[in-house]
PDB file of C-alpha atoms in Angstrom:
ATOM      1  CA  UNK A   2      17.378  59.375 -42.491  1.00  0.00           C
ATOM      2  CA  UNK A   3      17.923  59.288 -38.302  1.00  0.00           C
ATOM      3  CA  UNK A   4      16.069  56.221 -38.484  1.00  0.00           C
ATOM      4  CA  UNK A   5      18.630  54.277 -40.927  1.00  0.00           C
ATOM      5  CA  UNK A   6      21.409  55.798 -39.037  1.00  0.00           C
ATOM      6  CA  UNK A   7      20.339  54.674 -35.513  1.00  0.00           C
ATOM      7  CA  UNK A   8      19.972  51.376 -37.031  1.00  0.00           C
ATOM      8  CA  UNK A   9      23.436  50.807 -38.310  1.00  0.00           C
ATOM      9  CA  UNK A  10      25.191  52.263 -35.257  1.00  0.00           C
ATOM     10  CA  UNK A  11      23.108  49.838 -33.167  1.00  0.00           C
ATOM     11  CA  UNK A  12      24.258  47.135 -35.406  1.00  0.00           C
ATOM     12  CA  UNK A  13      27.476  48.141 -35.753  1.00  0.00           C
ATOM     13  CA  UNK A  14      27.859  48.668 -31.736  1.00  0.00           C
ATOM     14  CA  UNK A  15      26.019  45.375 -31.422  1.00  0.00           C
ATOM     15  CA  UNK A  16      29.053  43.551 -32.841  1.00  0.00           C
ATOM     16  CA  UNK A  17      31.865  45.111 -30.931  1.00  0.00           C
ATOM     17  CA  UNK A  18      32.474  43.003 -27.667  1.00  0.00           C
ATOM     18  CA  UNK A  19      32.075  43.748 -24.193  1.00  0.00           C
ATOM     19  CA  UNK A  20      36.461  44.331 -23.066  1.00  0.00           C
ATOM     20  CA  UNK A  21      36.865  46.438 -26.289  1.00  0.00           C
ATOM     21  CA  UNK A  22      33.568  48.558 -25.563  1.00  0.00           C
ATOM     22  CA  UNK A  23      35.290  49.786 -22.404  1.00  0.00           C
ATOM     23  CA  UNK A  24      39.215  50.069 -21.967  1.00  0.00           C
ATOM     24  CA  UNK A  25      40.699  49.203 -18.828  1.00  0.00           C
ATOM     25  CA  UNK A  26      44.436  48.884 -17.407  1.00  0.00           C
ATOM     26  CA  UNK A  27      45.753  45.322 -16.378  1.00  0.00           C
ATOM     27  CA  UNK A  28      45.949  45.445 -12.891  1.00  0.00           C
ATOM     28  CA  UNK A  29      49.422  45.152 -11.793  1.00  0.00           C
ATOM     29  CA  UNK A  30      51.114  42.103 -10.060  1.00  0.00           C
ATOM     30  CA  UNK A  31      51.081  42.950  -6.702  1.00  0.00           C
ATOM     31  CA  UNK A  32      47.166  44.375  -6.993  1.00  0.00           C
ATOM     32  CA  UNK A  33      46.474  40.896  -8.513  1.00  0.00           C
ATOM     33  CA  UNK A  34      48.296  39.293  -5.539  1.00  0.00           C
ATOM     34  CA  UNK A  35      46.628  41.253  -2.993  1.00  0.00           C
ATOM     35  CA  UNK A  36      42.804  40.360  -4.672  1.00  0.00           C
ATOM     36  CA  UNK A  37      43.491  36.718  -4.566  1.00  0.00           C
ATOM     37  CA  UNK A  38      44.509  36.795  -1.099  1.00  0.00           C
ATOM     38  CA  UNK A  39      41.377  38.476  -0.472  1.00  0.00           C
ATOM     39  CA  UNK A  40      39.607  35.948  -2.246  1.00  0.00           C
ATOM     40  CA  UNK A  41      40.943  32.599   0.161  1.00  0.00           C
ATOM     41  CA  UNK A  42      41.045  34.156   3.076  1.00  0.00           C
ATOM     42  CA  UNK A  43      37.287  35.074   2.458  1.00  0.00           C
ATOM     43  CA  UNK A  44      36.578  31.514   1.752  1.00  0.00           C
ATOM     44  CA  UNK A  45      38.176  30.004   4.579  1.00  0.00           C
ATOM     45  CA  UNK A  46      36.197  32.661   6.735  1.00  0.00           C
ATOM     46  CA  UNK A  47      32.954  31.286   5.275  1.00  0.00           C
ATOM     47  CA  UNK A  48      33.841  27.577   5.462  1.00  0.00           C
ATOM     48  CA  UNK A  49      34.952  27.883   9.425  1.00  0.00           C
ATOM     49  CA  UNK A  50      31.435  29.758   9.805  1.00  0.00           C
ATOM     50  CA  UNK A  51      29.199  27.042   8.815  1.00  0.00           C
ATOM     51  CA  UNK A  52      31.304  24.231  10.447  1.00  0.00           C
ATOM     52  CA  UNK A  53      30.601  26.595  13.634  1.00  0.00           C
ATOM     53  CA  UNK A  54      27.418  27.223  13.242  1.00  0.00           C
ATOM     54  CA  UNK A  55      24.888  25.089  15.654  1.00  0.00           C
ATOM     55  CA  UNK A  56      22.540  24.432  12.721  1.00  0.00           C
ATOM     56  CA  UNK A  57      23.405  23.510   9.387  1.00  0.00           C
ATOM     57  CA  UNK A  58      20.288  22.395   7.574  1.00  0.00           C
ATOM     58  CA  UNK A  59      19.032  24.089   4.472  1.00  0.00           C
ATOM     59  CA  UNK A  60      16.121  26.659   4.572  1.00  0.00           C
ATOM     60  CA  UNK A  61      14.075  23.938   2.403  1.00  0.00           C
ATOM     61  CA  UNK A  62      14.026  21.797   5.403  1.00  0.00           C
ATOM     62  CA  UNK A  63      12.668  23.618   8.001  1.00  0.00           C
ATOM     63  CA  UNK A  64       9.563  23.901   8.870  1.00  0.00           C
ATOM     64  CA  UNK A  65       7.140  25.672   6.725  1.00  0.00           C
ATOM     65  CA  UNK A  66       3.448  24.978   6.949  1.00  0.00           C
ATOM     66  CA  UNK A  67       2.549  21.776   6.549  1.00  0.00           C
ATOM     67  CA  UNK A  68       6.716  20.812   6.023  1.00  0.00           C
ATOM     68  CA  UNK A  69       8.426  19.398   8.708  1.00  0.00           C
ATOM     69  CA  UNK A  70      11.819  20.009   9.856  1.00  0.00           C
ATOM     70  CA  UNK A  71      14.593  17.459   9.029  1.00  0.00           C
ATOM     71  CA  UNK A  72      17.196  18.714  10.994  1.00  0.00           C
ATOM     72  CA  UNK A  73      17.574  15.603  12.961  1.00  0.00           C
ATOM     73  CA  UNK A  74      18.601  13.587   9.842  1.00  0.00           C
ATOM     74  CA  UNK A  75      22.471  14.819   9.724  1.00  0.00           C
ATOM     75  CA  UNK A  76      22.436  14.127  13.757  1.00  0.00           C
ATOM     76  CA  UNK A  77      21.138  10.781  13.017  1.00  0.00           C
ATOM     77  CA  UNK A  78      23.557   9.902  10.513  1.00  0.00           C
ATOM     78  CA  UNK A  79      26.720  11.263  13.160  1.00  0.00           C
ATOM     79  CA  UNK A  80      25.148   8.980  15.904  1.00  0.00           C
ATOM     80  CA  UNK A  81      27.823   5.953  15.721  1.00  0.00           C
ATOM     81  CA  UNK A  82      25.158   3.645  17.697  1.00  0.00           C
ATOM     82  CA  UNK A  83      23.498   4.094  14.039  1.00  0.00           C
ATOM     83  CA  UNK A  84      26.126   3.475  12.673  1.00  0.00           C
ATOM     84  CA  UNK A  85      27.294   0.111  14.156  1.00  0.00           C
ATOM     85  CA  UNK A  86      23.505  -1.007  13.883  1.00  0.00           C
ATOM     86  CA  UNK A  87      23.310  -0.447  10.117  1.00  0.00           C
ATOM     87  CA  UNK A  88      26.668  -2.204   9.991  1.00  0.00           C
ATOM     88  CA  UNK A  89      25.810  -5.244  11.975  1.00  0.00           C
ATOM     89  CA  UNK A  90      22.774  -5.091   9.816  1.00  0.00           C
ATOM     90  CA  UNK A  91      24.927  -5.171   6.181  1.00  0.00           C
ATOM     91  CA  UNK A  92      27.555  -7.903   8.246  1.00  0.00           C
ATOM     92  CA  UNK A  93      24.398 -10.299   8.663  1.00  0.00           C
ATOM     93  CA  UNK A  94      22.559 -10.239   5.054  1.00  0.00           C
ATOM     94  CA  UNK A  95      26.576 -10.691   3.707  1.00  0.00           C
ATOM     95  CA  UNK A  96      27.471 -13.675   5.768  1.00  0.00           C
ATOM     96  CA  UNK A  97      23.992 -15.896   5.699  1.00  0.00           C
ATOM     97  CA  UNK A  98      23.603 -14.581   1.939  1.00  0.00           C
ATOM     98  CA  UNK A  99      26.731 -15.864   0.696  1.00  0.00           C
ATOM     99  CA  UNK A 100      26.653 -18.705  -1.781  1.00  0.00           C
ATOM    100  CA  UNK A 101      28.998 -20.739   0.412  1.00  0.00           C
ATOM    101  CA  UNK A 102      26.673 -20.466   3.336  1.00  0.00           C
ATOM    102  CA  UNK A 103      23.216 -21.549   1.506  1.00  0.00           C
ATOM    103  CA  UNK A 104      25.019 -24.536   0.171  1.00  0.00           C
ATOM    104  CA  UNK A 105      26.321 -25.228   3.581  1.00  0.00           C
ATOM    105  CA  UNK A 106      22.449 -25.223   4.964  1.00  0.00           C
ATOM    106  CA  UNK A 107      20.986 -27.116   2.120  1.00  0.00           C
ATOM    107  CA  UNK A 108      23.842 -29.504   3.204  1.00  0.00           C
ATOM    108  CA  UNK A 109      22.596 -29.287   6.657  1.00  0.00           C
ATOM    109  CA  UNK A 110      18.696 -29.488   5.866  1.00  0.00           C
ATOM    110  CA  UNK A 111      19.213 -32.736   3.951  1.00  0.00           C
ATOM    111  CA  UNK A 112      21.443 -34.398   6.710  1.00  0.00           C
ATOM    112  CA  UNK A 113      18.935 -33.682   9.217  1.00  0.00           C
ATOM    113  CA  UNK A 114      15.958 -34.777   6.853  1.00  0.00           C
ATOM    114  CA  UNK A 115      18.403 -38.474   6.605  1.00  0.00           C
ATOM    115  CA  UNK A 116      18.610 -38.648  10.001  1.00  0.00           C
ATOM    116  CA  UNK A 117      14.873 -38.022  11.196  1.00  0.00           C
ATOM    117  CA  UNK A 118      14.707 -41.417   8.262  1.00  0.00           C
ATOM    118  CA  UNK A 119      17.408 -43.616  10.269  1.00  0.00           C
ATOM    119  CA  UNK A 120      16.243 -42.364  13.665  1.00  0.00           C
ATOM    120  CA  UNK A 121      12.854 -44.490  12.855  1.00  0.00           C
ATOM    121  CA  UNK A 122      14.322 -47.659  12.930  1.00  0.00           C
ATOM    122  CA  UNK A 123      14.892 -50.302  15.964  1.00  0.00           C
ATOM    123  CA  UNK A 124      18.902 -50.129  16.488  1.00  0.00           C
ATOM    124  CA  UNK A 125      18.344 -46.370  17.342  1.00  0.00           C
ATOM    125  CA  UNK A 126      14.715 -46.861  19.502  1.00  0.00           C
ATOM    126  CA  UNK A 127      16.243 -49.971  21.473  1.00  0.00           C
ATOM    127  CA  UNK A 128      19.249 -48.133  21.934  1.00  0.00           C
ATOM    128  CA  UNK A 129      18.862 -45.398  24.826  1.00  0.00           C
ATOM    129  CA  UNK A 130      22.072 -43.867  24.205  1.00  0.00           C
ATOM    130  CA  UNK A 131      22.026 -43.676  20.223  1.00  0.00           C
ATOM    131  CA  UNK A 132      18.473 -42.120  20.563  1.00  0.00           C
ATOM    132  CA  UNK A 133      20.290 -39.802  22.976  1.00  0.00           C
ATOM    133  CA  UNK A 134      22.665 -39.117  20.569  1.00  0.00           C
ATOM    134  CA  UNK A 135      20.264 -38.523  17.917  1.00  0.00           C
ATOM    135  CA  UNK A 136      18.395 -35.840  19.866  1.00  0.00           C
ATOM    136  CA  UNK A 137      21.510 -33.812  20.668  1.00  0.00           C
ATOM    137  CA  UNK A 138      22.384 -34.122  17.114  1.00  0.00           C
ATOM    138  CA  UNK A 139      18.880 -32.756  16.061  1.00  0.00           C
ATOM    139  CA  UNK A 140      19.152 -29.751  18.323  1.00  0.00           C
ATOM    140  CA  UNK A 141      22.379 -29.025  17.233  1.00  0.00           C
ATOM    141  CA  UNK A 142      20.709 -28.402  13.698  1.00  0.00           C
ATOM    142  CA  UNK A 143      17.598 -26.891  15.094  1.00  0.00           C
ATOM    143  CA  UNK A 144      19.946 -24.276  16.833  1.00  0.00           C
ATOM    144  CA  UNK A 145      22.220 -23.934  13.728  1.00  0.00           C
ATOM    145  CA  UNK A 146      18.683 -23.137  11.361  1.00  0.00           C
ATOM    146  CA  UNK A 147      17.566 -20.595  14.535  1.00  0.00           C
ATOM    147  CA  UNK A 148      20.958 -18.953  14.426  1.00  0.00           C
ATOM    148  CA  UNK A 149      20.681 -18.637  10.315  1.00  0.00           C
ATOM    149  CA  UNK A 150      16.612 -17.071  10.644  1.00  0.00           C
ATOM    150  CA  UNK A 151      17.692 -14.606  13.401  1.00  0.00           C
ATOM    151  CA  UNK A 152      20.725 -13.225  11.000  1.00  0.00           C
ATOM    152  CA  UNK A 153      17.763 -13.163   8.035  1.00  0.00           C
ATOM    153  CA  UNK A 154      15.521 -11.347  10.636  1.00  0.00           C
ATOM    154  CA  UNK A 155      18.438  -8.728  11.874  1.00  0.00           C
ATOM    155  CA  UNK A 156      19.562  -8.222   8.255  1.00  0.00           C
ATOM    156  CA  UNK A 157      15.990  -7.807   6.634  1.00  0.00           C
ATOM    157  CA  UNK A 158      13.789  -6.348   9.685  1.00  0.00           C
ATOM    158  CA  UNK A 159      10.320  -6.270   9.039  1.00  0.00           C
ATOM    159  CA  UNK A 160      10.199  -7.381   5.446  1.00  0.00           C
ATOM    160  CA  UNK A 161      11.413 -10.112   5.794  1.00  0.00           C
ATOM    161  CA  UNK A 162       7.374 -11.133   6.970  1.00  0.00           C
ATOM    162  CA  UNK A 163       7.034  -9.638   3.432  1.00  0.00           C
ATOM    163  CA  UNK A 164       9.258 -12.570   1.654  1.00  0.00           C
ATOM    164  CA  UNK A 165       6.697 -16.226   1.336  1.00  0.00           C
ATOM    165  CA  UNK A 166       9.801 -18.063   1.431  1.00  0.00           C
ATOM    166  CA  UNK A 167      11.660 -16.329   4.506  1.00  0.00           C
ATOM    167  CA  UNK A 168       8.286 -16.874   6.525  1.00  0.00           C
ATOM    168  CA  UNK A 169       8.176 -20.135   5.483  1.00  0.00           C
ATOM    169  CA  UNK A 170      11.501 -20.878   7.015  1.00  0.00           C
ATOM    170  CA  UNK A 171      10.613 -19.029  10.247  1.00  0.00           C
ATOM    171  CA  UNK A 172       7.298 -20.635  10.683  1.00  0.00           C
ATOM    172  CA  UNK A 173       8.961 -24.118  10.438  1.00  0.00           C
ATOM    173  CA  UNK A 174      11.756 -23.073  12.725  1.00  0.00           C
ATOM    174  CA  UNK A 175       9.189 -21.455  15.259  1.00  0.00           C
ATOM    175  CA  UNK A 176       6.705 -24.555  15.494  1.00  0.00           C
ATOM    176  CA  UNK A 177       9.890 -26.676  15.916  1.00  0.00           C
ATOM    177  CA  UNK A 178      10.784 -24.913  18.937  1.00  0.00           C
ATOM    178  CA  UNK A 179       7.474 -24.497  20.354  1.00  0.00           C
ATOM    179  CA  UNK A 180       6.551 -28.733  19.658  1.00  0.00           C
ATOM    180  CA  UNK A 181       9.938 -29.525  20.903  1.00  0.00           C
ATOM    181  CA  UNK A 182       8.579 -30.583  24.321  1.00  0.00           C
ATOM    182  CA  UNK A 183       5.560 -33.006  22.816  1.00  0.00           C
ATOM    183  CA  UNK A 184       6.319 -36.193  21.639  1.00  0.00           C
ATOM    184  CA  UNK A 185       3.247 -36.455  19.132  1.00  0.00           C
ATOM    185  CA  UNK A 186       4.015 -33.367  17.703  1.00  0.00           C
ATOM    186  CA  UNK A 187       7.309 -34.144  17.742  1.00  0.00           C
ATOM    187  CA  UNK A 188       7.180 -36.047  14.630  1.00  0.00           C
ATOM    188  CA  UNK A 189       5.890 -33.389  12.389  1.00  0.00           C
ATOM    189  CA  UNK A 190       9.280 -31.922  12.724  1.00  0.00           C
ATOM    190  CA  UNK A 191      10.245 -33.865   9.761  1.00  0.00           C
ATOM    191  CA  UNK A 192       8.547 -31.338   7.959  1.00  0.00           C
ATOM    192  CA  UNK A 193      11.382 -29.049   8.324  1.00  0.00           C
ATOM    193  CA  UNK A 194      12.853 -31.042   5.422  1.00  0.00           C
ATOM    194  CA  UNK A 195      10.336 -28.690   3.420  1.00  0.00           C
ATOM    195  CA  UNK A 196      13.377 -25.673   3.706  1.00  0.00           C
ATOM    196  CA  UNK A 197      15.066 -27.445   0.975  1.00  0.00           C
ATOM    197  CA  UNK A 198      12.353 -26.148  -1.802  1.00  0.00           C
ATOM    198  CA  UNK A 199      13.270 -22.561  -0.177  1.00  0.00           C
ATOM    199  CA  UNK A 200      17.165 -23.397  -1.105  1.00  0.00           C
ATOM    200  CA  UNK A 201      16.973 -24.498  -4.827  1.00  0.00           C
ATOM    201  CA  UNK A 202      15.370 -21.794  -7.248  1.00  0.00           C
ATOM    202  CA  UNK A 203      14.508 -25.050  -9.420  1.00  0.00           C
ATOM    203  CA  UNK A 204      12.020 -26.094  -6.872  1.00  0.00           C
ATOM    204  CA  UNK A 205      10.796 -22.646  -6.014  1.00  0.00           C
ATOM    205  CA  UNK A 206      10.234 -21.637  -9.743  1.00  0.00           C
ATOM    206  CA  UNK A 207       8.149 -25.503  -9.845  1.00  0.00           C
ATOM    207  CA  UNK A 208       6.155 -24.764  -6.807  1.00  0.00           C
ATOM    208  CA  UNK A 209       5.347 -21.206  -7.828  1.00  0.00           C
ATOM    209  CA  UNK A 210       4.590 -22.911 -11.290  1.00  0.00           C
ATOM    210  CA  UNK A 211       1.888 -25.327  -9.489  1.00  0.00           C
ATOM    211  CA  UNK A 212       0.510 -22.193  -7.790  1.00  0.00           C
ATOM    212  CA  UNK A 213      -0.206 -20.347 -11.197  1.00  0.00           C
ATOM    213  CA  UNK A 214      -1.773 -22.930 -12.857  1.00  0.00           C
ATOM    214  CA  UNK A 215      -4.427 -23.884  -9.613  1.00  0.00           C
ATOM    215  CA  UNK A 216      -6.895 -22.276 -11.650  1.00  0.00           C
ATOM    216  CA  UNK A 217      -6.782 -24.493 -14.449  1.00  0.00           C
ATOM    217  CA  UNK A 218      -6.225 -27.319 -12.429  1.00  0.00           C
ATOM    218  CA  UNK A 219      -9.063 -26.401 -10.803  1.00  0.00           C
ATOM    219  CA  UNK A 220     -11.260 -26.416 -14.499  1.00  0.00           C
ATOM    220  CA  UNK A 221      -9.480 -29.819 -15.199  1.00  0.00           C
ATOM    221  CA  UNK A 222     -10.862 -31.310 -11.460  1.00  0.00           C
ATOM    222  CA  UNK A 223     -14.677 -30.064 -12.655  1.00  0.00           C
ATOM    223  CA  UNK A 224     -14.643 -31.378 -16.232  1.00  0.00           C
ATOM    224  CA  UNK A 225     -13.277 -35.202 -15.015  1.00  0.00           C
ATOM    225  CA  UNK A 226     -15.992 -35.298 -12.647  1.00  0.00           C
ATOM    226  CA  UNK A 227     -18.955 -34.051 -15.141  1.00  0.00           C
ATOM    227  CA  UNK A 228     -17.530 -37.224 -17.261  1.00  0.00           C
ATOM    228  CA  UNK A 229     -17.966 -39.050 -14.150  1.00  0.00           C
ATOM    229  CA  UNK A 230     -21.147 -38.042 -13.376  1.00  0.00           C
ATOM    230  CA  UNK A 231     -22.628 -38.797 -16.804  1.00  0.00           C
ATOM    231  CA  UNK A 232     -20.780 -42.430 -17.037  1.00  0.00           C
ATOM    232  CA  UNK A 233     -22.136 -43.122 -13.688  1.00  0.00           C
ATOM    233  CA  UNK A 234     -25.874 -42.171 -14.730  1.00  0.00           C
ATOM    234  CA  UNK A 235     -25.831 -44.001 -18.080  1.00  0.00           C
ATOM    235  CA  UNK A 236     -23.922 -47.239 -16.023  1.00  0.00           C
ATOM    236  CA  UNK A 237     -27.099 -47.228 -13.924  1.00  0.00           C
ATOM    237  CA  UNK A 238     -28.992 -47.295 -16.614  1.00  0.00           C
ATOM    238  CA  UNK A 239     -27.708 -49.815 -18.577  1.00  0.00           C
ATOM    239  CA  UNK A 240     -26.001 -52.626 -15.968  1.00  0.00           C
ATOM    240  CA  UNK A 241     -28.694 -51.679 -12.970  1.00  0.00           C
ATOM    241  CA  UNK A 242     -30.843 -54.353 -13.504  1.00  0.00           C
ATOM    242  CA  UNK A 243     -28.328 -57.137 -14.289  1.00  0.00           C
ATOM    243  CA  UNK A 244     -28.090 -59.724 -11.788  1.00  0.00           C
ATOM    244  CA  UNK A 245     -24.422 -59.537 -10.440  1.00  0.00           C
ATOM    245  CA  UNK A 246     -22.396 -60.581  -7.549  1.00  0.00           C
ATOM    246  CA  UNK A 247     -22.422 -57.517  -5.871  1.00  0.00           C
ATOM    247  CA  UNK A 248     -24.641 -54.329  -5.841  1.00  0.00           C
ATOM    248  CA  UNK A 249     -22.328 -52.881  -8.738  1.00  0.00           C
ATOM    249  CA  UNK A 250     -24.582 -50.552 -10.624  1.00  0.00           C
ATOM    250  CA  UNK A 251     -27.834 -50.310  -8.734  1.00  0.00           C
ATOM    251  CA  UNK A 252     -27.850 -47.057  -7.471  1.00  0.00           C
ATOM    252  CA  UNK A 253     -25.930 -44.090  -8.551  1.00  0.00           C
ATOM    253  CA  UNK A 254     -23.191 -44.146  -5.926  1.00  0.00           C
ATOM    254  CA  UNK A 255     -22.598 -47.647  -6.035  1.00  0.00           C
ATOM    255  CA  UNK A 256     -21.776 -46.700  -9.709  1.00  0.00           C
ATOM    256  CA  UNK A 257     -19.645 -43.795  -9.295  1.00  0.00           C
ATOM    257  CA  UNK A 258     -17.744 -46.440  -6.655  1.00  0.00           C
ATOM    258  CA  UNK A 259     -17.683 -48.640  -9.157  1.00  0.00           C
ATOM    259  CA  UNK A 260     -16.357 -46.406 -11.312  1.00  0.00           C
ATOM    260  CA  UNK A 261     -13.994 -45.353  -8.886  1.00  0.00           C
ATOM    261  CA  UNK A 262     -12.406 -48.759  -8.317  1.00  0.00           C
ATOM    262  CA  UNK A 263     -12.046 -49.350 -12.116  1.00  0.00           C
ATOM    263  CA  UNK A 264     -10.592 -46.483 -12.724  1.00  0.00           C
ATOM    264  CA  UNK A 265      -8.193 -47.187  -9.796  1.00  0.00           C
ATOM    265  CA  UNK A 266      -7.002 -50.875 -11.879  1.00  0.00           C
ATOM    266  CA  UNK A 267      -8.353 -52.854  -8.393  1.00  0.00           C
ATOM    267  CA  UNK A 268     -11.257 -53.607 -10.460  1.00  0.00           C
ATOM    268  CA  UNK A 269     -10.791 -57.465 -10.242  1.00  0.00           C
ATOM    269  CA  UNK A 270     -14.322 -58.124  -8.161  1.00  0.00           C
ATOM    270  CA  UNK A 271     -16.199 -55.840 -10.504  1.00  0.00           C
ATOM    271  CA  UNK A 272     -14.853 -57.680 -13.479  1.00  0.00           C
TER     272      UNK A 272
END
């Protein structure tokens, strides 16, 4: 009998809630004033203590163990030399990134590849001062593609020796400054027409296509030359003792160069 009681007061208690359980007045209007006072001046107490206070990293980030401190990360991110850096940084990569700009140096790259053509021929090399004026005119670009790889290199830092296609661009700029001074060398610098294929994602997406299938080009290469090599053996065999104008199909590598030549269409002395 207690035990059936106890159980429906304790369920009947159990549905009562909490503010009817335990009556209490309504505090009056000016106590209710006076707590929320309380209440903001408290948290503008609290809020002009930790803007005072010399050190305001969390307990997580000091050091604990084998946890170092980070307490210099919210001074680094005040420092405004920081600041202006990572700015400058941002300024770069959105300036030589910009659509207008590539198409501007792809503009540039193919001018410069035209000229190193019409530089070649006699009107410029008899001409002292229109060779003069083509040399100016090729520094000018150099300078122009230098300015455009140091604004890559401030905007990207060290990865940008991660990129194939940005080192590309700075090895071709760097061996055209350092060959600048020798005339041999001096005409390899046509190669710096090469930047195009880093310009037009059509030409990278071919040239990283070529790449992929090396392999299999590779397989391709070994089985044309086992056909060669068993052509070149039976050839001997069956023409090497033919009397011909030439030592055709004698020996094995006069028939592979046999071969060779016919396969090349200047087979007209074989024939």
């Amino acid at each position: 009998l207690s035990s059936g009681y106890w159980r429906k007061s304790l369920r009947y208690n159990s549905l009562i809630p909490l503010n009817m359980a335990i009556y209490r007045p309504p505090p009056s209007q000016e106590e209710s004033n006076d707590v929320g006072k309380d209440i903001v001046v408290a948290a503008v107490e609290k809020s002009i203590g930790e803007a005072s206070s010399p050190s305001t990293v969390p307990p997580k980030c000091k050091q604990s163990g084998g946890m170092t401190s980070q307490s210099s990360t919210p001074e680094a991110s005040r420092d405004p030399l920081i600041r202006n850096i990572y700015k400058f940084r941002l300024r770069c990569g959105e300036i030589v990134n910009h659509p207008k700009v590539q198409h501007a140096i792809i503009v540039l790259i193919v001018v410069n590849a035209i000229m190193m053509g019409i530089a070649t021929f006699d009107f410029v090399n008899d001409d002292p001062q229109v060779d003069q004026a083509f040399e100016i005119t090729d520094l000018v670009f150099l300078i122009i593609f230098t300015i455009e790889l140091g604004m890559q290199l401030a905007y990207h830092g060290y990865r940008l020796f991660m990129d194939g296609w940005l080192l590309f661009d700075f090895v071709i700029v760097v061996l055209s400054w350092s060959f600048a001074s020798l005339q041999i060398i001096r005409a390899f610098r046509v190669f710096r027409a090469l930047r195009i294929i880093t310009r037009i994602e059509t030409m990278r997406n071919l040239v990283a296509a070529l790449f992929d299938i090396m392999p299999r080009l590779g397989a391709i290469t070994a089985l044309l030359m086992l056909i060669f090599y068993i052509f070149g053996v039976l050839f001997t065999q069956l023409f090497g003792d033919l009397e011909l104008s030439g030592n055709y199909f004698t020996r094995l590598d006069y028939s592979l160069f046999s071969l060779f030549v016919m396969m090349t269409m200047e087979w007209a002395d074989v024939a």
